[in-house]
PDB file of C-alpha atoms in Angstrom:
ATOM      1  CA  MET A  16       0.354 -29.042  -9.841  1.00  0.00           C
ATOM      2  CA  SER A  17       1.999 -30.234  -6.950  1.00  0.00           C
ATOM      3  CA  PHE A  18       5.327 -31.732  -7.302  1.00  0.00           C
ATOM      4  CA  PRO A  19       7.833 -33.302  -4.861  1.00  0.00           C
ATOM      5  CA  PHE A  20      11.057 -31.444  -5.635  1.00  0.00           C
ATOM      6  CA  PRO A  21      14.266 -33.283  -4.754  1.00  0.00           C
ATOM      7  CA  PRO A  22      16.535 -31.610  -1.931  1.00  0.00           C
ATOM      8  CA  GLY A  23      18.168 -28.511  -3.172  1.00  0.00           C
ATOM      9  CA  THR A  24      15.725 -27.929  -6.038  1.00  0.00           C
ATOM     10  CA  ASN A  25      12.478 -25.851  -6.391  1.00  0.00           C
ATOM     11  CA  GLU A  26       9.940 -24.945  -8.912  1.00  0.00           C
ATOM     12  CA  ASP A  27      12.768 -22.935 -11.123  1.00  0.00           C
ATOM     13  CA  THR A  28      14.931 -25.786 -11.235  1.00  0.00           C
ATOM     14  CA  PRO A  29      15.311 -26.914 -14.897  1.00  0.00           C
ATOM     15  CA  PHE A  30      15.332 -30.779 -14.931  1.00  0.00           C
ATOM     16  CA  PHE A  31      12.708 -31.838 -17.637  1.00  0.00           C
ATOM     17  CA  VAL A  32      13.804 -32.709 -20.936  1.00  0.00           C
ATOM     18  CA  ILE A  33      11.830 -31.489 -23.942  1.00  0.00           C
ATOM     19  CA  SER A  34      10.028 -34.612 -24.563  1.00  0.00           C
ATOM     20  CA  VAL A  35       8.618 -34.868 -20.888  1.00  0.00           C
ATOM     21  CA  ALA A  36       7.872 -30.884 -20.899  1.00  0.00           C
ATOM     22  CA  ALA A  37       5.672 -31.450 -23.838  1.00  0.00           C
ATOM     23  CA  GLN A  38       3.880 -34.302 -22.434  1.00  0.00           C
ATOM     24  CA  LEU A  39       3.252 -32.232 -18.990  1.00  0.00           C
ATOM     25  CA  SER A  40       2.247 -29.245 -20.835  1.00  0.00           C
ATOM     26  CA  GLY A  41       0.083 -31.123 -23.577  1.00  0.00           C
ATOM     27  CA  LEU A  42       1.908 -29.500 -26.410  1.00  0.00           C
ATOM     28  CA  HIS A  43       4.136 -30.700 -29.294  1.00  0.00           C
ATOM     29  CA  ALA A  44       7.930 -30.379 -28.788  1.00  0.00           C
ATOM     30  CA  GLN A  45       8.090 -28.524 -31.941  1.00  0.00           C
ATOM     31  CA  THR A  46       5.723 -26.210 -30.369  1.00  0.00           C
ATOM     32  CA  LEU A  47       7.990 -25.722 -27.274  1.00  0.00           C
ATOM     33  CA  ARG A  48      10.755 -24.956 -29.662  1.00  0.00           C
ATOM     34  CA  THR A  49       8.823 -22.304 -31.508  1.00  0.00           C
ATOM     35  CA  TYR A  50       7.882 -20.825 -28.255  1.00  0.00           C
ATOM     36  CA  ASP A  51      11.522 -20.779 -27.335  1.00  0.00           C
ATOM     37  CA  ARG A  52      12.516 -19.117 -30.472  1.00  0.00           C
ATOM     38  CA  MET A  53       9.935 -16.554 -29.890  1.00  0.00           C
ATOM     39  CA  GLY A  54      10.814 -15.814 -26.497  1.00  0.00           C
ATOM     40  CA  LEU A  55       7.764 -16.785 -24.856  1.00  0.00           C
ATOM     41  CA  VAL A  56       9.201 -19.540 -22.641  1.00  0.00           C
ATOM     42  CA  SER A  57      12.953 -19.658 -22.007  1.00  0.00           C
ATOM     43  CA  PRO A  58      13.965 -22.920 -20.752  1.00  0.00           C
ATOM     44  CA  GLY A  59      17.513 -23.597 -19.112  1.00  0.00           C
ATOM     45  CA  ARG A  60      20.188 -25.417 -21.288  1.00  0.00           C
ATOM     46  CA  THR A  61      22.565 -28.006 -20.691  1.00  0.00           C
ATOM     47  CA  SER A  62      26.413 -27.639 -21.480  1.00  0.00           C
ATOM     48  CA  GLY A  63      25.477 -29.317 -24.931  1.00  0.00           C
ATOM     49  CA  GLY A  64      22.749 -26.989 -25.736  1.00  0.00           C
ATOM     50  CA  GLY A  65      19.741 -29.253 -24.867  1.00  0.00           C
ATOM     51  CA  ARG A  66      16.733 -27.463 -23.463  1.00  0.00           C
ATOM     52  CA  ARG A  67      15.726 -28.271 -19.689  1.00  0.00           C
ATOM     53  CA  TYR A  68      12.533 -27.019 -18.482  1.00  0.00           C
ATOM     54  CA  SER A  69      11.565 -25.976 -15.078  1.00  0.00           C
ATOM     55  CA  MET A  70       8.177 -26.654 -13.385  1.00  0.00           C
ATOM     56  CA  ARG A  71       7.485 -22.769 -13.550  1.00  0.00           C
ATOM     57  CA  ASP A  72       8.057 -23.308 -17.379  1.00  0.00           C
ATOM     58  CA  ILE A  73       5.453 -26.070 -17.466  1.00  0.00           C
ATOM     59  CA  VAL A  74       3.027 -23.873 -15.862  1.00  0.00           C
ATOM     60  CA  LEU A  75       3.907 -20.833 -18.382  1.00  0.00           C
ATOM     61  CA  LEU A  76       3.588 -23.326 -21.064  1.00  0.00           C
ATOM     62  CA  ARG A  77      -0.001 -24.247 -20.118  1.00  0.00           C
ATOM     63  CA  GLU A  78      -0.992 -20.431 -19.742  1.00  0.00           C
ATOM     64  CA  VAL A  79       0.279 -19.993 -23.171  1.00  0.00           C
ATOM     65  CA  GLN A  80      -1.922 -22.647 -24.367  1.00  0.00           C
ATOM     66  CA  ARG A  81      -4.991 -21.685 -22.460  1.00  0.00           C
ATOM     67  CA  LEU A  82      -4.640 -17.929 -23.529  1.00  0.00           C
ATOM     68  CA  SER A  83      -4.021 -19.083 -27.168  1.00  0.00           C
ATOM     69  CA  GLN A  84      -6.910 -21.723 -27.256  1.00  0.00           C
ATOM     70  CA  GLU A  85      -9.679 -20.361 -24.873  1.00  0.00           C
ATOM     71  CA  GLU A  86      -9.137 -16.660 -24.989  1.00  0.00           C
ATOM     72  CA  GLY A  87      -8.032 -16.327 -28.692  1.00  0.00           C
ATOM     73  CA  VAL A  88      -5.144 -14.358 -28.059  1.00  0.00           C
ATOM     74  CA  ASN A  89      -2.262 -14.488 -30.597  1.00  0.00           C
ATOM     75  CA  LEU A  90       1.093 -15.200 -29.751  1.00  0.00           C
ATOM     76  CA  ALA A  91       2.580 -11.604 -30.034  1.00  0.00           C
ATOM     77  CA  GLY A  92      -0.246 -10.719 -27.349  1.00  0.00           C
ATOM     78  CA  ILE A  93       0.819 -13.603 -25.181  1.00  0.00           C
ATOM     79  CA  LYS A  94       4.228 -12.389 -25.423  1.00  0.00           C
ATOM     80  CA  ARG A  95       3.149  -8.960 -24.290  1.00  0.00           C
ATOM     81  CA  ILE A  96       1.013 -10.286 -21.498  1.00  0.00           C
ATOM     82  CA  ILE A  97       3.865 -12.450 -20.202  1.00  0.00           C
ATOM     83  CA  GLU A  98       6.201  -9.354 -20.393  1.00  0.00           C
ATOM     84  CA  LEU A  99       3.657  -7.268 -18.435  1.00  0.00           C
ATOM     85  CA  GLU A 100       2.989  -9.891 -15.816  1.00  0.00           C
ATOM     86  CA  ASN A 101       6.675 -10.165 -15.254  1.00  0.00           C
ATOM     87  CA  GLU A 102       7.155  -6.298 -14.992  1.00  0.00           C
ATOM     88  CA  VAL A 103       4.059  -6.330 -12.393  1.00  0.00           C
ATOM     89  CA  ASP A 104       5.981  -9.094 -10.484  1.00  0.00           C
ATOM     90  CA  ALA A 105       9.175  -7.092 -10.453  1.00  0.00           C
ATOM     91  CA  LEU A 106       7.553  -3.875  -9.386  1.00  0.00           C
ATOM     92  CA  ARG A 107       5.759  -5.687  -6.619  1.00  0.00           C
ATOM     93  CA  ALA A 108       8.994  -7.110  -5.190  1.00  0.00           C
ATOM     94  CA  ARG A 109      10.626  -3.747  -5.442  1.00  0.00           C
ATOM     95  CA  VAL A 110       7.511  -2.081  -3.469  1.00  0.00           C
ATOM     96  CA  VAL A 111       8.269  -4.779  -0.983  1.00  0.00           C
ATOM     97  CA  GLU A 112      11.876  -4.132  -0.710  1.00  0.00           C
ATOM     98  CA  LEU A 113      11.251  -0.233  -0.641  1.00  0.00           C
ATOM     99  CA  SER A 114       8.604  -0.662   1.871  1.00  0.00           C
ATOM    100  CA  GLN A 115      11.149  -2.536   4.135  1.00  0.00           C
ATOM    101  CA  GLU A 116      13.838  -0.034   3.799  1.00  0.00           C
ATOM    102  CA  LEU A 117      11.408   2.731   4.479  1.00  0.00           C
ATOM    103  CA  ALA A 118      10.351   0.968   7.729  1.00  0.00           C
ATOM    104  CA  ASN A 119      14.049   0.516   8.617  1.00  0.00           C
ATOM    105  CA  ALA A 120      14.829   4.098   7.999  1.00  0.00           C
ATOM    106  CA  LEU A 121      11.754   5.498  10.115  1.00  0.00           C
ATOM    107  CA  ALA A 122      12.929   2.922  12.917  1.00  0.00           C
ATOM    108  CA  THR A 123      16.513   4.323  12.707  1.00  0.00           C
ATOM    109  CA  ALA A 124      15.179   7.969  12.720  1.00  0.00           C
ATOM    110  CA  GLU A 125      12.889   7.366  15.596  1.00  0.00           C
ATOM    111  CA  GLN A 126      15.694   5.674  17.603  1.00  0.00           C
ATOM    112  CA  THR A 127      18.102   8.593  16.708  1.00  0.00           C
ATOM    113  CA  ALA A 128      15.628  11.159  17.916  1.00  0.00           C
ATOM    114  CA  ALA A 129      14.980   9.065  21.165  1.00  0.00           C
ATOM    115  CA  ASN A 130      18.630   8.880  21.817  1.00  0.00           C
ATOM    116  CA  VAL A 131      18.974  12.724  21.089  1.00  0.00           C
ATOM    117  CA  HIS A 132      15.993  13.482  23.517  1.00  0.00           C
ATOM    118  CA  ALA A 133      17.531  11.105  26.204  1.00  0.00           C
ATOM    119  CA  SER A 134      20.685  13.178  25.949  1.00  0.00           C
ATOM    120  CA  TYR A 135      19.349  16.396  27.007  1.00  0.00           C
ATOM    121  CA  ARG A 136      20.793  17.580  30.256  1.00  0.00           C
ATOM    122  CA  ARG A 137      17.803  18.792  32.324  1.00  0.00           C
ATOM    123  CA  ASP A 138      20.157  20.946  34.678  1.00  0.00           C
ATOM    124  CA  LEU A 139      21.010  23.631  31.998  1.00  0.00           C
ATOM    125  CA  VAL A 140      17.726  25.455  32.422  1.00  0.00           C
ATOM    126  CA  PRO A 141      16.700  25.627  36.068  1.00  0.00           C
ATOM    127  CA  LEU A 142      13.107  25.460  36.311  1.00  0.00           C
ATOM    128  CA  ARG A 143      11.276  27.425  38.987  1.00  0.00           C
ATOM    129  CA  GLN A 144       8.251  25.984  40.388  1.00  0.00           C
ATOM    130  CA  GLU A 145       6.586  29.184  41.188  1.00  0.00           C
ATOM    131  CA  THR A 146       4.313  31.461  39.538  1.00  0.00           C
ATOM    132  CA  SER A 147       4.215  35.168  39.380  1.00  0.00           C
ATOM    133  CA  ILE A 148       1.832  37.628  38.243  1.00  0.00           C
ATOM    134  CA  VAL A 149       3.130  41.073  37.179  1.00  0.00           C
ATOM    135  CA  VAL A 150       0.736  43.959  36.654  1.00  0.00           C
ATOM    136  CA  TRP A 151       1.948  46.653  34.631  1.00  0.00           C
ATOM    137  CA  LYS A 152       0.609  50.346  34.886  1.00  0.00           C
ATOM    138  CA  PRO A 153       1.775  52.974  32.569  1.00  0.00           C
ATOM    139  CA  LYS A 154       2.819  56.217  34.164  1.00  0.00           C
ATOM    140  CA  PRO A 155       0.521  58.978  33.717  1.00  0.00           C
ATOM    141  CA  ARG A 156       1.527  61.457  31.081  1.00  0.00           C
ATOM    142  CA  LYS A 157       2.064  65.225  32.301  1.00  0.00           C
TER     143      LYS A 157
END
């Protein structure tokens, strides 16, 4: 669903009251309250305690409805699916973060090694540009 967000807001900004969220999700407002109590969808709250749903919440409500009606998954199963999807998302984000840290550490190590190699003094060990062959002959035994 494409929705033009006001400046300073995004899909996570809670601004739909429960009646609008119910209409957008195709569910009854009481169903939204039940899902909130069960922890399936956790809308934002106003200072007075009123629920405010974000666009992400609306998409999640539609997914809950789809899993329940089309796939026949019970609400406990849906809750577990949501938890696992959230965990996968968090792990993917952590992998990206760790990959970036690793890339930064490798770049730092390569730069440090390059600096060490560049600091070598070439005049400490003079190199001769000649080649010699030494033939060893043992002394005969008496």
